[in-house]
Amino acid sequence: MMTRFGSRLFDHAFVRSGPIRWLVVGGALLIAAIAIGSVLMAQNFRERALRNSSRELENTVLLLAHHFDQQLQDFAVIQKDFVDHVRTTGIRTVEDYRKRLAGEDVHRMLRSKIEALPYIGGVNIIDAEGNLINSSTAWPAPKVNVADRAYFRTFKYDPYSPDVLIEPLHSRISGAWTVLIVRRIVGPNGEFLGVVGRGIEPANFEKFFASVVLGEGATISMLHRDGTLLARYPHSSELMGRNFKNGTSAQQRVFGLDHFAGRFMSPVDGEDRLISSRALPHFPILMMATTTRASALTDWREQIGILISVAASSALAIAGVLIAVVRKLLEQHRLSRERLTLEKQRLDRAVNNMTQGLLLFDAEQRLVVCNQRYLEMYGLSAEIVKPGSSFHDIIAHRKATGSFTGDIDDYVVRVLKGVHTRNSMVVDTSDGRSIHILNEPLTDGGWVATHEDITERRRIEERITHLAHYDALTDLPNRTMFHEHLREELAAVGSDEQIAVHYIDIDEFKGVNDALGHLVGDELLKSIAASLRRCAGPADFVARLGGDEFAIVQSAVTSLDQVNELVARVFAAIRAPFDCMGHHLTTDASIGIALAPEHGTALDQVLKNADMAMYAAKSAGRRTYRFFEPEMDAKIRESRQLESDLRHAIAQGRRDGGLEVYYQPCLSLKDDRITGCEALVRWRHPARGMVSPAEFIPIAEDTGLINEIGEWVLATACRDAANWPDDIRLAVNVSPVQFKSGTLALKIMAALAASNLPASRLELEITEAVLIRDDDTALAILHQLRAIGVRIALDDFGTGYSSLSYLHRFPFDKIKIDRCFVDDIGGPDGSASIVQAVVNLAAARRMTTTAEGVETEEQQRLLRALGCSEMQGYLFSAAKPADKVLELFALHRSRLAQRGGAKARRPRGELGRTSVVGTAAFPEAFLETYNACLLETLFQGVSRAMKANGQVVDGHAQIGRDELPRLTTEVHPSDHFGMLRLQQG
């Protein structure tokens, strides 16, 4: 029964919607096709099942016929052999037959034949009177007489009987049905001598039948050609020996054919059966196999069940999908109508709220749609401008309201002439606005017109155009406009004049930004830009290239005096004090100048040359200017080649690329112990030899390669220092660039862990530049390293900003006094007071001090007197490779030990007699330390000297250590505590 929803669905599908109607019809046809196909397939499966079953029966009877024919032929061969034996032995009479074949030798002969064919069974010999005279199964033969058997009487009394008979009968021995196969034996004159035969119980056949049973309801039978049942499976005693040839004509016909396959009602159980029979080729026996039609169709019924289930499921699924699709389509149709209504409402709102005025006209020039924005844009009345109004009437209304100032007829004609193609125009209104009108033609002959107020957009575009060519901060022309102007000037330069390109870089501007902030820096740049405008000539072009770089293109230059005068004005303008947000600032500049066409005619070449000249001015100490020279290009190329070689060296592997780590020891001024070594990187260039760090370290810092170099130096130095004595620390320089990576602390921890070097033995040397650039971040990293035990030293103290706040904010372990303060420490106006102040400051903060670049004993003496903790320099030792510094440790410890022993053995007066030739005499205290330290070295040196003077015995210098005080030594700072020139005193 169709529900109310189904009725409504059907009505919608078939009455109101054509496509849905066809969808339903198609679905119904598909279901009908599935049903018809299922029926046809079921019939096909049924016929195929019957054919398969019939074929199986035929194959079975063929197999059985061949099998039993072969077995029976084997027995026939034995019978023939026995007949031949009778004839060859000359048996002619019945008596002779009975006498000669009843012996035990014949029994053994029969038994031997049967043993070769075990499946044949026993063979019996019967005489002409029907008595059993011999048997292959028993000796002596049992007394059995078969003279009353039909087969015996047939052989004895019927001269035309066949030689072989097969007959089922009841066994007189077992009482069961037995199939008897017998052959007649006759004498030379044709008289009947006896019978040789075999009895086979049906159970033997039925056992084999059971092995090839065909399934439930199937039977296998062996019948005589006369219709007598010889054997059957399943076994039925009632049917054994029954003759089935007296049935219907169809049944009788089976026994007359060698092969039959068909179907009829069984005379045994009355069921409709498939039957297949086949006769044995050499015997009057028929093998028959049958099965019921129901059994043959068992698999078919299962297949039909599955087929019906699949077909029904498919039909139901199709019907369900069809209903769902129809329902969905109807729902979508409803939603589509609602959506269309909603979209129409939204479109009305969108049209009325769009920023552009919209007009839609039909082919008759009548208004179809007009939005609210159009009315507001021109101040028009909705009562006049409404659907149906003509285009001419609308323009006339605009004329009346004052928003249109032209001729109405001319304007209408001009617009209507071009509405067939897309066109646009910009008109200016009486109130100063710019309106962009776009006419878009429609296929029906009408058009759409949009009116957009682009007044503000025009202002913005003009502003963008200005910003694209002018700097936003200083309002000077930017790099793009500078290039365009210079390109024009290069193209127009006369033959007797030149163009001067001035590249101006403001010195130390970054320091202003860092110290005072970007607002003050921006104000300074604006002030400098204004000053450059004032000092430039009327034909000169001033531009800001970016950051703190400016440029001036000076045209019509006929002499270098003009260039020098402009440079002087620029320096005067830049060096004048500027008041920037309450800060009085003075600055300076480095200027590079390139002339065209003298220094090049191509734009890129002139700019590159000016840039190189500017960097030459910066390299010369800033606050100056330089003209471009060809040698500058060579230096730049050399610097780039050096950078390329350095990258290659790093890519090859630092050590394989020529980078090495040297170590310069640091000596305690208190007890002359080696307290540590500073790791210094050296580069052994394959072509240049040793490259100074002053050449490649700045390049590494500028390119960021210092990160890789620094990481390798740290790992290598930590690994080497792990083999040093425990009281000697390792000092490693850290570049400000390395602090930017953010992973410096992790890399240091990893290097310590990999080398097993205690953190307390590592000392990092940083400069004030690290703290100036990003002091908060740098201080955080330093505190992390200090927390794990790493010592921090402030290097080159006093050469930069020297902000004392850094010493207050971070507890440095050491301050290193730069060599510039050590060089003139002994002069009358020298730096001894500065060094003293630094030492006192460090002592107050519980820091040690290390003086760098100590090369003379006088410097060492003064530093010790001023209280400096340690010294470092060529006076003690230059930087050495890792293996050499280990030798230095051992030698220096040996000397200290010998000096301690010498103090205990020698009076101080003798040591005082040692003097320095060519220099001031050593102080007494220093001589004690010095002579004890160099005892072994002096001994070896004196030995060499005496050997040179011929005081040698057997190749050895003859001198005792107690004679050393009588020697006069000449010591020079470059001898580094051990390279001595000796004279005999």
PDB file of C-alpha atoms in Angstrom, residues 330-471:
ATOM      1  CA  LEU A 330      12.684  17.144  -5.271  1.00  0.00           C
ATOM      2  CA  GLU A 331      14.339  18.494  -2.148  1.00  0.00           C
ATOM      3  CA  GLN A 332      17.027  20.179  -4.255  1.00  0.00           C
ATOM      4  CA  HIS A 333      14.345  21.622  -6.483  1.00  0.00           C
ATOM      5  CA  ARG A 334      12.643  23.121  -3.465  1.00  0.00           C
ATOM      6  CA  LEU A 335      15.937  24.398  -2.056  1.00  0.00           C
ATOM      7  CA  SER A 336      16.872  25.791  -5.459  1.00  0.00           C
ATOM      8  CA  ARG A 337      13.682  27.848  -5.563  1.00  0.00           C
ATOM      9  CA  GLU A 338      14.334  29.110  -2.056  1.00  0.00           C
ATOM     10  CA  ARG A 339      17.970  29.821  -2.894  1.00  0.00           C
ATOM     11  CA  LEU A 340      16.948  31.669  -6.037  1.00  0.00           C
ATOM     12  CA  THR A 341      14.596  33.829  -4.035  1.00  0.00           C
ATOM     13  CA  LEU A 342      17.284  34.448  -1.411  1.00  0.00           C
ATOM     14  CA  GLU A 343      19.909  35.234  -4.035  1.00  0.00           C
ATOM     15  CA  LYS A 344      17.555  37.654  -5.703  1.00  0.00           C
ATOM     16  CA  GLN A 345      17.150  39.416  -2.369  1.00  0.00           C
ATOM     17  CA  ARG A 346      20.902  39.380  -1.817  1.00  0.00           C
ATOM     18  CA  LEU A 347      21.515  40.653  -5.322  1.00  0.00           C
ATOM     19  CA  ASP A 348      19.141  43.535  -4.684  1.00  0.00           C
ATOM     20  CA  ARG A 349      20.994  44.328  -1.448  1.00  0.00           C
ATOM     21  CA  ALA A 350      24.388  43.953  -3.142  1.00  0.00           C
ATOM     22  CA  VAL A 351      23.410  46.158  -6.058  1.00  0.00           C
ATOM     23  CA  ASN A 352      22.083  48.832  -3.744  1.00  0.00           C
ATOM     24  CA  ASN A 353      25.134  48.670  -1.446  1.00  0.00           C
ATOM     25  CA  MET A 354      27.911  48.480  -4.015  1.00  0.00           C
ATOM     26  CA  THR A 355      30.367  51.361  -4.191  1.00  0.00           C
ATOM     27  CA  GLN A 356      29.633  51.900  -7.865  1.00  0.00           C
ATOM     28  CA  GLY A 357      26.527  53.325  -9.462  1.00  0.00           C
ATOM     29  CA  LEU A 358      24.819  50.705 -11.647  1.00  0.00           C
ATOM     30  CA  LEU A 359      22.468  51.180 -14.587  1.00  0.00           C
ATOM     31  CA  LEU A 360      20.989  48.422 -16.787  1.00  0.00           C
ATOM     32  CA  PHE A 361      19.316  49.438 -20.057  1.00  0.00           C
ATOM     33  CA  ASP A 362      17.457  47.257 -22.557  1.00  0.00           C
ATOM     34  CA  ALA A 363      17.660  47.436 -26.345  1.00  0.00           C
ATOM     35  CA  GLU A 364      15.045  50.212 -26.361  1.00  0.00           C
ATOM     36  CA  GLN A 365      17.296  52.417 -24.192  1.00  0.00           C
ATOM     37  CA  ARG A 366      14.875  52.000 -21.281  1.00  0.00           C
ATOM     38  CA  LEU A 367      16.106  51.647 -17.713  1.00  0.00           C
ATOM     39  CA  VAL A 368      15.727  48.164 -16.247  1.00  0.00           C
ATOM     40  CA  VAL A 369      17.786  48.378 -13.037  1.00  0.00           C
ATOM     41  CA  CYS A 370      19.193  51.347 -11.129  1.00  0.00           C
ATOM     42  CA  ASN A 371      20.868  51.013  -7.744  1.00  0.00           C
ATOM     43  CA  GLN A 372      20.790  53.392  -4.807  1.00  0.00           C
ATOM     44  CA  ARG A 373      24.446  54.336  -5.153  1.00  0.00           C
ATOM     45  CA  TYR A 374      23.824  55.923  -8.577  1.00  0.00           C
ATOM     46  CA  LEU A 375      21.076  58.119  -7.170  1.00  0.00           C
ATOM     47  CA  GLU A 376      23.273  59.179  -4.234  1.00  0.00           C
ATOM     48  CA  MET A 377      26.300  59.797  -6.450  1.00  0.00           C
ATOM     49  CA  TYR A 378      24.507  62.453  -8.494  1.00  0.00           C
ATOM     50  CA  GLY A 379      21.772  63.490  -6.045  1.00  0.00           C
ATOM     51  CA  LEU A 380      18.906  62.253  -8.267  1.00  0.00           C
ATOM     52  CA  SER A 381      15.272  61.522  -7.441  1.00  0.00           C
ATOM     53  CA  ALA A 382      14.034  57.918  -7.356  1.00  0.00           C
ATOM     54  CA  GLU A 383      10.660  59.127  -8.641  1.00  0.00           C
ATOM     55  CA  ILE A 384      12.225  60.187 -11.945  1.00  0.00           C
ATOM     56  CA  VAL A 385      15.051  57.672 -12.307  1.00  0.00           C
ATOM     57  CA  LYS A 386      13.015  54.444 -12.205  1.00  0.00           C
ATOM     58  CA  PRO A 387      12.559  51.381 -14.435  1.00  0.00           C
ATOM     59  CA  GLY A 388      11.094  52.441 -17.794  1.00  0.00           C
ATOM     60  CA  SER A 389      12.811  55.821 -17.903  1.00  0.00           C
ATOM     61  CA  SER A 390      14.746  56.573 -21.072  1.00  0.00           C
ATOM     62  CA  PHE A 391      18.454  57.244 -21.107  1.00  0.00           C
ATOM     63  CA  HIS A 392      17.789  60.756 -22.447  1.00  0.00           C
ATOM     64  CA  ASP A 393      15.410  61.529 -19.548  1.00  0.00           C
ATOM     65  CA  ILE A 394      17.991  60.456 -16.970  1.00  0.00           C
ATOM     66  CA  ILE A 395      20.708  62.692 -18.450  1.00  0.00           C
ATOM     67  CA  ALA A 396      18.214  65.565 -18.587  1.00  0.00           C
ATOM     68  CA  HIS A 397      17.435  65.016 -14.894  1.00  0.00           C
ATOM     69  CA  ARG A 398      21.153  65.115 -14.139  1.00  0.00           C
ATOM     70  CA  LYS A 399      21.378  68.394 -16.055  1.00  0.00           C
ATOM     71  CA  ALA A 400      18.580  69.778 -13.938  1.00  0.00           C
ATOM     72  CA  THR A 401      20.244  68.763 -10.675  1.00  0.00           C
ATOM     73  CA  GLY A 402      23.605  70.223 -11.730  1.00  0.00           C
ATOM     74  CA  SER A 403      25.622  66.980 -11.884  1.00  0.00           C
ATOM     75  CA  PHE A 404      25.899  67.196 -15.677  1.00  0.00           C
ATOM     76  CA  THR A 405      27.297  70.274 -17.418  1.00  0.00           C
ATOM     77  CA  GLY A 406      27.598  69.258 -21.095  1.00  0.00           C
ATOM     78  CA  ASP A 407      25.188  69.153 -24.012  1.00  0.00           C
ATOM     79  CA  ILE A 408      22.538  66.468 -23.398  1.00  0.00           C
ATOM     80  CA  ASP A 409      21.885  65.497 -27.018  1.00  0.00           C
ATOM     81  CA  ASP A 410      25.567  65.293 -27.966  1.00  0.00           C
ATOM     82  CA  TYR A 411      26.373  63.188 -24.890  1.00  0.00           C
ATOM     83  CA  VAL A 412      23.450  60.792 -25.517  1.00  0.00           C
ATOM     84  CA  VAL A 413      24.418  60.346 -29.166  1.00  0.00           C
ATOM     85  CA  ARG A 414      28.069  59.737 -28.247  1.00  0.00           C
ATOM     86  CA  VAL A 415      27.198  57.135 -25.614  1.00  0.00           C
ATOM     87  CA  LEU A 416      24.638  55.280 -27.752  1.00  0.00           C
ATOM     88  CA  LYS A 417      27.096  55.164 -30.599  1.00  0.00           C
ATOM     89  CA  GLY A 418      29.618  53.209 -28.548  1.00  0.00           C
ATOM     90  CA  VAL A 419      27.444  50.966 -26.346  1.00  0.00           C
ATOM     91  CA  HIS A 420      27.735  48.083 -28.797  1.00  0.00           C
ATOM     92  CA  THR A 421      31.375  47.665 -27.769  1.00  0.00           C
ATOM     93  CA  ARG A 422      32.974  47.744 -24.354  1.00  0.00           C
ATOM     94  CA  ASN A 423      34.194  51.277 -23.632  1.00  0.00           C
ATOM     95  CA  SER A 424      35.052  53.497 -20.718  1.00  0.00           C
ATOM     96  CA  MET A 425      35.514  57.205 -20.041  1.00  0.00           C
ATOM     97  CA  VAL A 426      36.430  59.473 -17.159  1.00  0.00           C
ATOM     98  CA  VAL A 427      34.388  62.625 -16.634  1.00  0.00           C
ATOM     99  CA  ASP A 428      34.884  65.444 -14.154  1.00  0.00           C
ATOM    100  CA  THR A 429      31.886  66.775 -12.262  1.00  0.00           C
ATOM    101  CA  SER A 430      31.202  70.348 -11.366  1.00  0.00           C
ATOM    102  CA  ASP A 431      32.169  69.681  -7.741  1.00  0.00           C
ATOM    103  CA  GLY A 432      35.678  68.491  -8.718  1.00  0.00           C
ATOM    104  CA  ARG A 433      35.131  64.722  -8.586  1.00  0.00           C
ATOM    105  CA  SER A 434      36.421  62.257 -11.183  1.00  0.00           C
ATOM    106  CA  ILE A 435      33.912  59.606 -12.281  1.00  0.00           C
ATOM    107  CA  HIS A 436      34.929  56.535 -14.242  1.00  0.00           C
ATOM    108  CA  ILE A 437      32.091  55.244 -16.499  1.00  0.00           C
ATOM    109  CA  LEU A 438      32.290  51.729 -17.958  1.00  0.00           C
ATOM    110  CA  ASN A 439      29.752  50.584 -20.574  1.00  0.00           C
ATOM    111  CA  GLU A 440      29.448  46.828 -21.126  1.00  0.00           C
ATOM    112  CA  PRO A 441      27.223  45.623 -24.038  1.00  0.00           C
ATOM    113  CA  LEU A 442      24.704  42.782 -23.576  1.00  0.00           C
ATOM    114  CA  THR A 443      23.702  40.134 -26.098  1.00  0.00           C
ATOM    115  CA  ASP A 444      20.095  41.359 -26.284  1.00  0.00           C
ATOM    116  CA  GLY A 445      21.144  44.820 -27.465  1.00  0.00           C
ATOM    117  CA  GLY A 446      21.103  46.534 -24.071  1.00  0.00           C
ATOM    118  CA  TRP A 447      24.061  47.535 -21.931  1.00  0.00           C
ATOM    119  CA  VAL A 448      25.261  47.850 -18.360  1.00  0.00           C
ATOM    120  CA  ALA A 449      26.840  51.090 -17.181  1.00  0.00           C
ATOM    121  CA  THR A 450      28.854  51.412 -13.956  1.00  0.00           C
ATOM    122  CA  HIS A 451      29.783  54.781 -12.474  1.00  0.00           C
ATOM    123  CA  GLU A 452      32.692  54.792 -10.023  1.00  0.00           C
ATOM    124  CA  ASP A 453      34.056  57.744  -8.069  1.00  0.00           C
ATOM    125  CA  ILE A 454      37.835  57.473  -8.582  1.00  0.00           C
ATOM    126  CA  THR A 455      38.784  60.784  -7.066  1.00  0.00           C
ATOM    127  CA  GLU A 456      40.542  59.211  -4.063  1.00  0.00           C
ATOM    128  CA  ARG A 457      42.060  56.473  -6.190  1.00  0.00           C
ATOM    129  CA  ARG A 458      43.638  59.083  -8.456  1.00  0.00           C
ATOM    130  CA  ARG A 459      45.173  60.790  -5.448  1.00  0.00           C
ATOM    131  CA  ILE A 460      46.505  57.439  -4.191  1.00  0.00           C
ATOM    132  CA  GLU A 461      47.907  56.520  -7.606  1.00  0.00           C
ATOM    133  CA  GLU A 462      49.676  59.848  -7.789  1.00  0.00           C
ATOM    134  CA  ARG A 463      51.031  59.209  -4.291  1.00  0.00           C
ATOM    135  CA  ILE A 464      52.170  55.693  -5.243  1.00  0.00           C
ATOM    136  CA  THR A 465      53.827  57.057  -8.357  1.00  0.00           C
ATOM    137  CA  HIS A 466      55.646  59.581  -6.208  1.00  0.00           C
ATOM    138  CA  LEU A 467      56.683  56.929  -3.656  1.00  0.00           C
ATOM    139  CA  ALA A 468      57.942  54.698  -6.449  1.00  0.00           C
ATOM    140  CA  HIS A 469      60.470  57.357  -7.370  1.00  0.00           C
ATOM    141  CA  TYR A 470      61.009  59.256  -4.104  1.00  0.00           C
ATOM    142  CA  ASP A 471      62.199  58.243  -0.665  1.00  0.00           C
TER     143      ASP A 471
END
